[in-house]
C-alpha cells in the first residue's frame, strides 16, 4: 500500500477547507460538498469553527487516488493558531500551499512558505478562486515568484478568469517544455548538458520534475476553484504524480510522533500519531515521559474519509491511540527518529493576558479547563500566580483570546474575563555578576555552599549551565538540584520576565556529609539534602543577576506596509506615534511599500487605524522578528509568582511556611 500524508496550508480565507471538501467529493468520499458558511464541512468539526467559519484545530481525513492512500490534514490559516500548523509539519510527506487569486500572497503565506522550504517539505502551489471577481492569476503568479520563491513551474493557463466558467488548461508538452527546461536545468547539470546537445526528451523532463519536486527544489503551480471544481482534477493528478509517498519501514523498530491530542466524549485522551517505522498494536506498552508507562487500549486508522478501528497501525500511516493517559503533543512513540527536526519552526507567543472566572466559584474549574486546553496546545503556556490566585495565558493574538473565551463558555460552561493584553518581554544580563554563600557561615540557614556566576551569552543561545568545581566534590544529586533550580528560577528575573541568553557557572560547592547517631539513625538537622540546595540556589542566583545587571527586551515585529502613495503623509506620523521604525521605502506603481520594525504591543492599534488612513486600501503584514531593549518610558515589570528571592527576608519566611517548619 502506497501512503501519502499531505498537509493543506494557506493564509486565512484562501479557501483551504473548501478545497479539502472539493477533493473529498471529487475522489468519491462524500456525495455532497460541505459549506464553510453553513458549517457543514467534514474537517471543521468544532461548533466554534462552524460558527466562525475558520479552522481552529487540525483535522485528518483519508481518500484514495488509484493505489495511493492519502491522509489529508487540514490546518488553520489564521496566524493566531500557528501552533496547530507547527505540530503538523513534522508528520508531512508533502504539502499543498493554497493562495487566493483575489487576495494574493499574504503575510501568513510567506511565513508558511519559508518554513516549508526550511524543512524541505515537497510542496505544490494551488492558486484558488480563479472564478471570483477580481481574480488576478497572472499578477499573483508574479507575486509568488517575487515574494515566495522563484523556483516555480506553472503547469497550465487560466481561461475566462473572474467568471463562474473560469477553467484551467494544462500546458501541452510543447508549451510546458520551455518552462521545465528553464527551471529544472538550474539544479541538474546533466540535464543542462543534454539540453545544450539537444537530446532532452519530454519524458526526461517529467522525470526530472518529479525528482526535483520531491526534493523541494521546485514547486509546480496549479490554478483552479474549489467552488466550481475547475483545476481540481489536475491538482489531484499532480498530487499523485509529483509528491513522494511516505517512507515506511514496517520491519523496523516502532517509531512515531504524536502531533495532536484531544479529549473524547468521556474525557479520555486520544493521541494522533504518525508512524515512521514498525507496527504498533493494541495492548502494546509504551514508555512515556517522566518514567511513566502506558498501554494502548484501542487504535483507529484513517480510511476513505473516516477513522476505523484496527488492531494495529503500521509505518507510514496515521493512527488515533487510546489508553495513553500521560501522553502529550510532541511525544515520541517507541524509538525517536534520528533525523527528526527538533525545536520550534515558528516564533513563540509574544502576548499575555490574565484570565479570571466571571463567578469566583468557578476558579477551580477554570484551572482544570485551562490545564486541559494547554495539553492540546504546547506553545500556549499557562502561568499560575498562587499569591494572587491568578492565571496568565500566553497568546498569538486577539482572535485567539476570543476563541479561548468562547471555548471555555461552550465546552466547559465557564464565563471568563480577560485583562488587557500585554507583550511578553524577556530579560538578558548586561554584564557579569557573581555571588556565593557558604555552609554554616554568616546568615546562611541552609546546609549547603553554592557559588554562581552569571554572564551574557550570544542571542538565541538560551541558558547554559556549567561547572567550575569538580563533579566529584559532592553527590551528583546536589549538582542536579542546583542546575534544575537555576533554570526554574530564571523563569523570573529582576523585573519578573524570563531570563535568557546567559551562562550560569557554579563556582563554589560544599555540603555537610550524612550524619548518623548510634541507635537513632540519620540526623537530618546535621546533614545536607537536596532541599538545602534548592532553597539556597535562588538567593545566590538572584544576587548574582542583580550584580550583573538585567535589561528588559520587548518583542518586535518586522512589518511590511503597502498603501496608496498619496496617503503616505497621513501614515508616517501614525507610524512614528506607534514607535515604528521604517527601514526601506519604495514606490510600486501608484503604491508605496514601507518595511521596518514595530513593537508588538503597538501592532493591533496600528491595524485598527490603518483603514481610515489609507481609504481601506492599506495592507499591513507583521511577523515576529527579534527582541529589542525597551528604550521608551518606564521599564515594564511583571508581578512575581515565586517566593521572591529578591527579598531575602520574605523569601525565607515564605519558604518556611511552604515546608511547614
XYZ file of C-alpha atoms in Angstrom:
661
model
C 0.000 0.000 0.000
C 1.333 3.425 -1.003
C 0.735 6.201 1.558
C 0.987 9.998 1.423
C 0.491 12.253 4.444
C -0.483 15.559 2.867
C -0.927 18.941 4.545
C -3.172 21.697 3.219
C -1.789 25.089 4.287
C -2.813 28.650 3.494
C -3.488 32.109 4.797
C -6.925 32.685 6.268
C -9.831 32.768 3.760
C -7.768 31.376 0.880
C -10.307 28.539 0.511
C -8.298 25.770 2.128
C -11.192 23.967 3.824
C -13.357 24.378 0.716
C -10.583 22.783 -1.329
C -10.489 19.862 1.114
C -14.253 19.379 0.617
C -13.856 19.510 -3.167
C -11.034 16.960 -3.096
C -13.122 14.559 -0.986
C -16.084 14.978 -3.344
C -14.018 14.558 -6.497
C -12.476 11.266 -5.327
C -15.853 9.936 -4.172
C -15.527 10.042 -0.381
C -18.510 12.387 0.093
C -21.633 12.774 -2.036
C -22.297 16.402 -1.180
C -19.809 19.225 -0.729
C -19.987 20.899 2.665
C -20.005 24.659 3.067
C -17.818 26.711 5.378
C -20.555 29.355 5.614
C -23.184 26.757 6.542
C -20.847 24.947 8.970
C -21.254 21.610 7.188
C -17.652 20.749 6.267
C -16.029 17.453 7.245
C -12.863 18.884 8.787
C -14.247 21.871 10.729
C -15.870 19.632 13.327
C -15.853 22.009 16.314
C -19.035 24.025 16.869
C -16.916 27.146 17.256
C -15.229 26.529 13.886
C -18.609 26.235 12.202
C -19.919 29.373 13.876
C -16.896 31.482 12.904
C -16.151 29.893 9.536
C -12.450 29.417 10.344
C -10.308 26.373 11.070
C -9.007 26.289 14.654
C -7.869 22.675 15.070
C -6.133 20.471 12.519
C -8.223 17.569 11.230
C -7.404 14.386 9.338
C -9.403 12.762 6.536
C -8.403 9.998 4.148
C -9.056 9.217 0.494
C -7.623 7.102 -2.310
C -6.148 8.094 -5.670
C -5.803 4.838 -7.587
C -3.414 2.746 -5.456
C -2.334 5.719 -3.304
C -3.961 6.334 0.109
C -3.793 9.996 1.089
C -4.137 11.158 4.699
C -5.063 14.791 4.224
C -4.521 17.160 7.162
C -6.458 20.422 7.052
C -4.685 23.085 9.126
C -5.740 26.528 10.435
C -4.999 29.538 8.278
C -5.276 32.298 10.880
C -1.861 33.282 12.313
C -3.244 33.143 15.872
C -3.418 29.352 15.513
C 0.029 28.786 14.041
C 0.755 26.336 16.871
C -1.616 23.863 15.204
C 0.345 24.141 11.950
C 3.623 23.721 13.836
C 2.617 20.304 15.108
C 1.543 19.033 11.698
C 4.722 19.924 9.809
C 6.794 17.153 11.360
C 4.495 14.399 10.089
C 4.054 15.505 6.461
C 5.368 13.842 3.321
C 4.165 16.715 1.158
C 2.015 19.847 1.159
C -0.343 21.921 -0.950
C 0.014 25.652 -0.288
C -3.189 27.465 -1.256
C -3.045 31.081 -2.462
C -6.098 33.161 -3.301
C -6.227 34.563 -6.830
C -8.061 37.580 -5.374
C -6.185 38.424 -2.157
C -2.852 37.119 -3.452
C 0.235 36.442 -1.345
C -0.377 37.374 2.303
C 1.938 37.636 5.304
C 0.884 34.205 6.543
C 1.583 32.720 3.100
C 5.162 33.935 3.295
C 5.655 32.569 6.823
C 4.331 29.166 5.756
C 6.392 29.001 2.570
C 9.612 29.920 4.347
C 9.002 27.153 6.854
C 8.132 24.553 4.209
C 11.338 25.399 2.379
C 13.431 25.302 5.552
C 12.089 21.839 6.369
C 12.456 20.693 2.740
C 8.831 19.569 2.522
C 7.819 18.909 -1.118
C 5.138 21.478 -1.938
C 2.641 22.122 -4.731
C 1.047 25.567 -5.004
C -2.657 25.876 -5.833
C -3.957 29.318 -6.825
C -7.613 29.180 -5.802
C -10.662 31.361 -6.590
C -9.962 31.931 -10.293
C -13.753 32.169 -10.683
C -14.097 35.130 -8.317
C -14.487 38.718 -9.489
C -11.129 40.420 -9.138
C -9.113 37.245 -9.763
C -5.590 38.249 -10.861
C -3.931 34.948 -11.699
C -1.065 36.392 -13.778
C -0.281 39.054 -11.186
C -0.499 36.506 -8.373
C 1.929 34.233 -10.237
C 4.393 37.133 -10.428
C 3.935 37.816 -6.697
C 4.549 34.152 -5.897
C 7.827 34.321 -7.789
C 8.760 37.658 -6.213
C 7.643 37.153 -2.612
C 7.597 33.382 -2.046
C 10.101 31.667 -4.313
C 11.299 31.991 -7.911
C 11.551 28.182 -8.118
C 8.065 27.706 -9.535
C 6.786 25.890 -12.615
C 3.332 26.987 -13.864
C 1.579 23.845 -15.069
C -1.060 25.461 -17.289
C -3.100 28.540 -18.095
C -6.396 30.075 -16.973
C -9.322 30.858 -19.239
C -12.180 33.301 -18.541
C -10.851 34.374 -15.117
C -13.241 36.163 -12.787
C -16.310 34.317 -14.080
C -18.188 31.189 -12.974
C -16.988 29.491 -16.157
C -13.291 30.045 -15.420
C -11.202 26.996 -16.279
C -7.662 25.661 -16.066
C -5.986 24.030 -19.050
C -2.758 22.086 -18.509
C 0.045 23.032 -20.863
C 0.639 20.544 -23.655
C 4.133 19.084 -23.823
C 5.337 21.654 -26.360
C 4.346 24.608 -24.142
C 5.384 23.077 -20.851
C 8.790 22.050 -22.162
C 10.448 25.523 -22.081
C 9.091 26.201 -18.559
C 10.578 22.914 -17.377
C 13.914 23.440 -19.103
C 14.406 26.919 -17.679
C 13.695 25.887 -14.107
C 14.973 22.311 -13.884
C 18.327 22.893 -15.547
C 19.307 25.185 -12.654
C 19.561 22.153 -10.347
C 20.668 19.441 -12.807
C 23.973 19.773 -14.674
C 23.322 16.572 -16.611
C 20.008 17.950 -17.799
C 21.660 21.220 -18.781
C 24.304 19.353 -20.806
C 21.626 17.283 -22.522
C 19.708 20.463 -23.320
C 22.783 22.068 -24.890
C 23.274 18.939 -27.007
C 19.574 18.906 -27.955
C 18.890 15.419 -26.606
C 16.320 16.109 -23.887
C 13.076 14.182 -24.242
C 9.811 15.275 -22.644
C 9.772 12.076 -20.572
C 13.222 13.025 -19.281
C 11.890 16.433 -18.263
C 8.847 14.966 -16.485
C 11.073 12.570 -14.566
C 13.317 15.483 -13.556
C 10.244 17.467 -12.449
C 9.110 14.589 -10.218
C 12.593 14.233 -8.734
C 13.140 17.933 -8.062
C 9.630 18.431 -6.668
C 10.286 15.530 -4.310
C 13.485 17.225 -3.130
C 11.620 20.554 -2.636
C 13.827 22.260 -5.230
C 10.918 23.368 -7.431
C 7.233 23.933 -6.824
C 4.656 23.215 -9.569
C 1.801 25.752 -9.645
C -1.788 24.768 -10.461
C -4.801 27.078 -10.821
C -8.443 26.420 -10.134
C -11.527 26.923 -7.999
C -12.609 24.894 -5.003
C -16.155 26.196 -5.504
C -16.623 25.120 -9.137
C -14.087 22.288 -9.236
C -12.031 23.877 -12.020
C -8.447 22.604 -11.953
C -9.054 20.157 -9.100
C -8.696 17.043 -11.271
C -5.334 18.359 -12.462
C -4.279 19.074 -8.873
C -5.202 15.509 -7.859
C -3.110 14.165 -10.738
C -0.249 16.391 -9.597
C -0.518 15.059 -6.035
C -0.425 11.504 -7.369
C 2.474 12.018 -9.765
C 4.684 14.694 -8.226
C 4.651 14.275 -4.444
C 6.706 11.462 -2.903
C 4.920 8.830 -0.849
C 5.620 8.003 2.758
C 8.841 6.189 3.523
C 7.567 3.213 5.502
C 9.855 0.744 7.260
C 7.306 -1.730 8.588
C 10.015 -4.149 9.721
C 11.964 -1.559 11.729
C 11.559 -0.649 15.402
C 8.352 1.079 16.475
C 8.812 4.828 15.986
C 6.223 7.570 15.691
C 5.345 11.128 16.708
C 2.246 12.494 18.454
C 1.059 15.666 16.698
C -2.387 16.134 18.201
C -4.164 15.291 21.451
C -7.890 15.642 22.012
C -10.411 14.590 24.636
C -13.114 12.036 23.894
C -16.740 12.175 24.992
C -15.854 10.558 28.322
C -12.896 12.889 28.899
C -10.298 10.316 27.863
C -7.157 11.351 25.975
C -6.921 10.431 22.294
C -3.500 10.824 20.683
C -2.969 11.275 16.924
C 0.347 9.729 15.909
C 2.213 9.428 12.618
C 4.144 6.163 12.461
C 7.526 6.285 10.735
C 8.644 2.691 11.237
C 7.458 -0.554 12.768
C 3.919 -1.566 13.708
C 2.106 -0.513 16.883
C -0.567 -2.894 18.182
C -3.287 -2.763 20.783
C -2.103 -3.862 24.238
C 1.454 -2.728 23.407
C 3.122 -0.977 26.330
C 4.987 2.287 25.726
C 7.468 4.205 27.860
C 6.236 7.780 28.286
C 7.745 10.939 29.806
C 8.850 11.140 33.441
C 9.259 7.373 33.701
C 5.554 6.681 33.209
C 4.249 3.816 31.104
C 1.055 3.436 29.119
C -0.768 0.626 27.373
C -2.511 1.143 24.042
C -6.113 0.037 24.575
C -7.554 0.857 21.128
C -6.408 2.058 17.690
C -8.194 3.706 14.758
C -6.677 4.396 11.350
C -7.954 6.694 8.633
C -9.538 5.121 5.579
C -11.911 6.542 2.942
C -12.792 9.673 4.833
C -13.250 8.302 8.336
C -11.376 6.641 11.190
C -11.977 2.899 11.529
C -10.946 0.572 14.357
C -7.971 -1.660 13.609
C -5.770 -3.963 15.662
C -2.609 -2.068 14.662
C -1.186 0.954 12.881
C 1.880 0.451 10.711
C 4.647 2.673 9.344
C 3.524 5.446 7.034
C 0.027 5.658 8.494
C -1.676 7.982 10.977
C -3.476 6.399 13.911
C -5.668 7.511 16.812
C -4.490 5.900 20.054
C -6.432 5.350 23.291
C -5.129 4.422 26.719
C -2.092 6.704 26.983
C -3.177 8.997 29.809
C 0.214 10.711 30.239
C 0.816 11.359 26.518
C 1.470 14.905 25.289
C 1.857 16.588 21.937
C 5.379 16.130 20.583
C 5.983 12.865 22.459
C 7.766 10.019 20.712
C 6.098 6.647 20.233
C 8.771 3.985 20.661
C 12.238 4.973 19.482
C 12.988 8.593 18.494
C 13.735 9.360 14.856
C 17.427 10.161 14.372
C 16.644 12.608 11.543
C 13.732 14.331 13.231
C 13.983 18.111 13.143
C 13.750 19.407 16.686
C 12.775 22.767 18.055
C 10.036 25.160 17.067
C 9.531 26.237 13.467
C 7.592 29.405 14.242
C 8.093 32.226 16.718
C 6.731 31.680 20.248
C 3.701 33.616 21.512
C 4.547 37.254 22.212
C 1.447 38.347 24.144
C -0.006 37.540 27.544
C -3.246 38.181 29.393
C -4.693 37.358 32.804
C -7.875 35.262 32.659
C -10.294 35.166 35.577
C -13.679 33.497 36.085
C -16.821 35.590 35.949
C -18.008 33.756 39.066
C -15.455 33.284 41.892
C -16.853 29.792 42.483
C -15.517 28.724 39.051
C -11.863 29.325 39.969
C -11.064 25.623 40.407
C -12.992 24.617 37.274
C -11.183 27.297 35.263
C -7.808 25.990 36.408
C -8.752 22.451 35.314
C -10.197 23.592 31.972
C -7.155 25.703 31.058
C -4.842 22.830 32.007
C -6.723 20.530 29.627
C -6.604 23.101 26.815
C -2.878 23.621 27.382
C -2.370 19.875 26.896
C -3.723 20.310 23.376
C -1.582 23.372 22.625
C 2.003 23.149 23.971
C 3.018 26.553 22.607
C 0.391 28.224 24.761
C 1.843 28.496 28.254
C -0.054 28.899 31.498
C 1.432 30.872 34.372
C -0.081 30.299 37.803
C 0.175 33.058 40.398
C -0.726 31.352 43.670
C -0.071 34.523 45.669
C -2.785 36.454 43.825
C -4.907 33.500 42.717
C -4.486 34.430 39.033
C -3.749 32.545 35.820
C -1.985 34.152 32.854
C -2.111 32.638 29.388
C 0.247 33.435 26.510
C -1.279 34.227 23.132
C -0.508 34.939 19.490
C -3.292 37.483 19.045
C -6.691 38.896 19.911
C -8.652 36.385 17.820
C -7.130 33.545 19.798
C -8.295 35.246 23.009
C -11.844 35.470 21.669
C -11.767 31.797 20.665
C -10.431 30.795 24.078
C -13.239 32.723 25.753
C -15.867 31.054 23.564
C -14.324 27.594 24.061
C -14.397 27.931 27.846
C -18.044 29.019 27.687
C -19.240 26.407 25.171
C -17.250 23.341 26.247
C -16.800 23.931 29.972
C -19.652 26.268 30.878
C -17.261 28.854 32.331
C -17.657 32.551 31.598
C -14.325 34.355 31.842
C -12.958 37.869 31.742
C -9.613 38.992 30.328
C -7.383 41.844 31.324
C -5.691 43.984 28.713
C -3.258 42.016 26.550
C 0.385 42.861 27.264
C 3.597 41.909 25.424
C 5.757 39.049 26.699
C 9.200 40.522 27.309
C 12.478 38.778 28.170
C 15.471 39.750 30.302
C 19.142 39.427 29.424
C 22.118 40.108 31.749
C 24.078 43.268 30.964
C 27.417 42.122 32.384
C 28.987 39.593 34.721
C 27.872 39.128 38.299
C 28.781 36.595 40.987
C 27.598 35.582 44.440
C 28.407 32.845 46.941
C 27.031 31.662 50.284
C 28.987 29.240 52.445
C 27.693 26.397 54.540
C 27.331 27.323 58.262
C 28.648 30.868 57.736
C 27.070 34.297 58.093
C 23.281 34.176 57.840
C 23.037 31.099 55.574
C 20.276 28.900 57.076
C 20.900 26.056 54.600
C 23.418 23.199 54.932
C 24.924 23.968 51.547
C 27.600 26.022 49.821
C 26.592 27.476 46.448
C 28.541 29.970 44.344
C 27.262 31.122 40.940
C 28.490 33.451 38.210
C 26.114 34.892 35.605
C 27.421 36.109 32.234
C 25.816 37.220 28.956
C 25.736 34.663 26.132
C 25.048 35.033 22.385
C 21.488 35.934 21.421
C 19.411 32.830 20.824
C 21.637 30.566 22.922
C 19.179 30.200 25.813
C 20.549 29.203 29.238
C 23.803 27.241 29.595
C 24.757 25.749 32.980
C 28.443 24.943 33.607
C 30.633 23.684 36.437
C 33.854 25.271 37.620
C 34.121 22.831 40.524
C 34.957 19.127 40.426
C 31.947 16.911 39.817
C 33.144 14.518 42.498
C 33.334 17.145 45.222
C 29.823 16.325 46.398
C 26.990 13.909 45.466
C 25.730 14.322 41.898
C 22.139 14.742 43.125
C 23.146 18.058 44.730
C 24.654 19.358 41.472
C 21.475 18.306 39.669
C 19.355 20.112 42.265
C 21.334 23.317 41.652
C 21.114 23.058 37.847
C 17.358 22.371 37.838
C 16.714 25.192 40.302
C 18.821 27.634 38.267
C 16.723 27.007 35.160
C 13.476 27.212 37.102
C 14.489 30.409 38.902
C 15.475 32.127 35.644
C 11.821 31.970 34.633
C 11.527 35.248 36.570
C 14.393 37.720 36.544
C 14.936 41.022 38.325
C 11.933 42.546 36.542
C 9.867 39.344 36.583
C 10.466 38.273 32.954
C 12.117 35.082 31.759
C 15.911 35.407 31.671
C 17.582 34.036 28.554
C 20.839 34.092 26.618
C 23.138 33.691 29.599
C 25.740 31.324 31.018
C 25.481 30.336 34.670
C 28.641 28.803 36.136
C 28.791 27.072 39.513
C 31.956 28.391 41.164
C 31.644 27.019 44.705
C 30.134 23.828 46.102
C 30.034 22.257 49.525
C 27.820 20.170 51.776
C 27.538 18.555 55.197
C 28.106 14.788 54.956
C 25.432 12.422 56.182
C 25.303 12.317 59.983
C 24.063 9.306 61.930
C 23.926 8.581 65.665
C 24.068 5.204 67.283
C 20.594 3.721 67.833
C 18.990 6.881 66.385
C 19.730 6.691 62.646
C 20.022 9.559 60.181
C 20.151 13.083 61.664
C 18.570 15.373 59.074
C 19.343 18.529 61.049
C 23.104 17.970 60.590
C 23.146 16.535 57.032
C 22.688 18.236 53.676
C 19.724 17.297 51.495
C 18.610 18.323 48.040
C 16.164 20.745 49.669
C 19.098 22.749 51.070
C 20.493 23.326 47.579
C 17.068 24.007 46.070
C 16.393 26.542 48.813
C 19.733 28.368 48.661
C 20.240 28.498 44.880
C 17.539 31.151 44.126
C 19.050 33.555 46.672
C 22.568 33.197 45.255
C 21.421 33.319 41.631
C 19.334 36.470 42.007
C 22.165 38.189 43.893
C 24.495 37.355 41.001
C 21.951 38.529 38.420
C 21.431 41.798 40.285
C 25.191 42.325 40.324
C 25.377 41.623 36.577
C 22.530 43.979 35.799
C 19.451 42.969 33.836
C 17.901 44.600 30.785
C 14.326 44.076 29.587
C 13.747 43.404 25.877
C 10.348 43.737 24.208
C 9.183 41.672 21.185
C 9.383 43.426 17.824
C 7.611 42.711 14.550
C 9.042 43.181 11.092
C 6.285 44.976 9.208
C 5.546 45.496 5.547
C 3.001 48.205 4.799
C 1.653 48.775 1.294
C -0.613 51.787 0.833
C -1.524 54.335 -1.840
C 1.402 56.711 -2.289
C -0.777 59.773 -1.719
C -1.667 58.558 1.800
C 1.953 58.407 2.929
C 1.727 61.857 4.555
C -1.039 60.616 6.860
C 0.546 57.232 7.556
C 4.058 58.312 8.584
C 3.084 60.384 11.677
C 0.939 57.495 12.939
C 3.828 55.079 12.458
C 6.038 57.429 14.494
C 3.470 57.591 17.308
C 3.356 53.786 17.359
C 7.174 53.705 17.672
C 7.582 52.056 14.280
C 10.984 52.480 12.652
C 10.749 52.380 8.824
C 13.757 50.755 7.192
C 13.094 50.926 3.463
C 10.578 52.822 1.351
C 9.943 52.191 -2.320
C 7.320 53.039 -4.906
C 5.462 50.215 -6.630
C 3.252 51.776 -9.290
C 0.774 54.023 -7.510
C 1.508 52.329 -4.196
C 4.217 52.881 -1.640
C 5.792 49.973 0.240
C 7.356 50.597 3.659
C 9.248 47.979 5.636
C 10.652 48.277 9.137
C 10.221 47.203 12.746
C 7.341 47.806 15.131
C 6.776 46.944 18.815
C 4.380 44.003 19.076
C 2.328 45.889 21.653
C 1.528 48.612 19.070
C 0.603 46.374 16.121
C -3.063 45.808 16.990
C -3.749 49.546 17.362
C -1.995 50.269 14.051
C -4.123 47.639 12.293
C -7.268 49.333 13.587
C -6.161 52.795 12.429
C -4.900 51.779 9.005
C -8.205 51.552 7.048
C -9.154 55.149 7.870
C -5.674 56.386 6.955
C -5.500 54.602 3.589
C -9.127 54.654 2.349
C -9.304 50.953 3.171
C -6.540 50.121 0.687
C -3.616 49.688 3.102
C -2.199 46.208 3.686
C -0.113 45.506 6.793
C 1.945 42.352 7.228
C 3.612 41.621 10.561
C 5.837 38.762 11.678
C 7.939 38.356 14.806
C 11.500 39.485 14.123
C 13.528 39.953 17.310
C 13.609 41.298 20.853
C 14.850 44.870 21.316
C 15.825 46.743 24.519
C 12.977 48.759 25.988
C 14.026 52.304 25.198
C 10.892 54.334 25.930
C 9.116 55.007 29.189
C 9.403 53.047 32.405
C 10.914 49.580 32.256
C 7.969 47.147 32.266
C 7.932 44.677 35.115
C 5.857 41.588 35.762
C 4.313 40.510 39.093
C 6.264 37.634 40.615
C 4.640 34.253 41.155
C 7.522 32.635 43.076
C 8.683 33.072 46.700
C 10.596 36.246 45.670
C 14.295 35.529 46.251
C 14.949 39.229 45.586
C 13.714 39.882 49.146
C 15.707 37.575 51.429
C 13.502 38.047 54.495
C 10.267 37.499 52.573
C 11.732 34.532 50.694
C 12.860 32.700 53.841
C 9.569 33.403 55.552
C 7.523 32.113 52.584
C 9.778 29.077 52.236
C 9.358 28.230 55.908
C 5.581 28.474 55.533
C 5.616 26.284 52.422
C 7.558 23.421 54.037
C 5.571 23.769 57.248
C 8.544 24.343 59.517
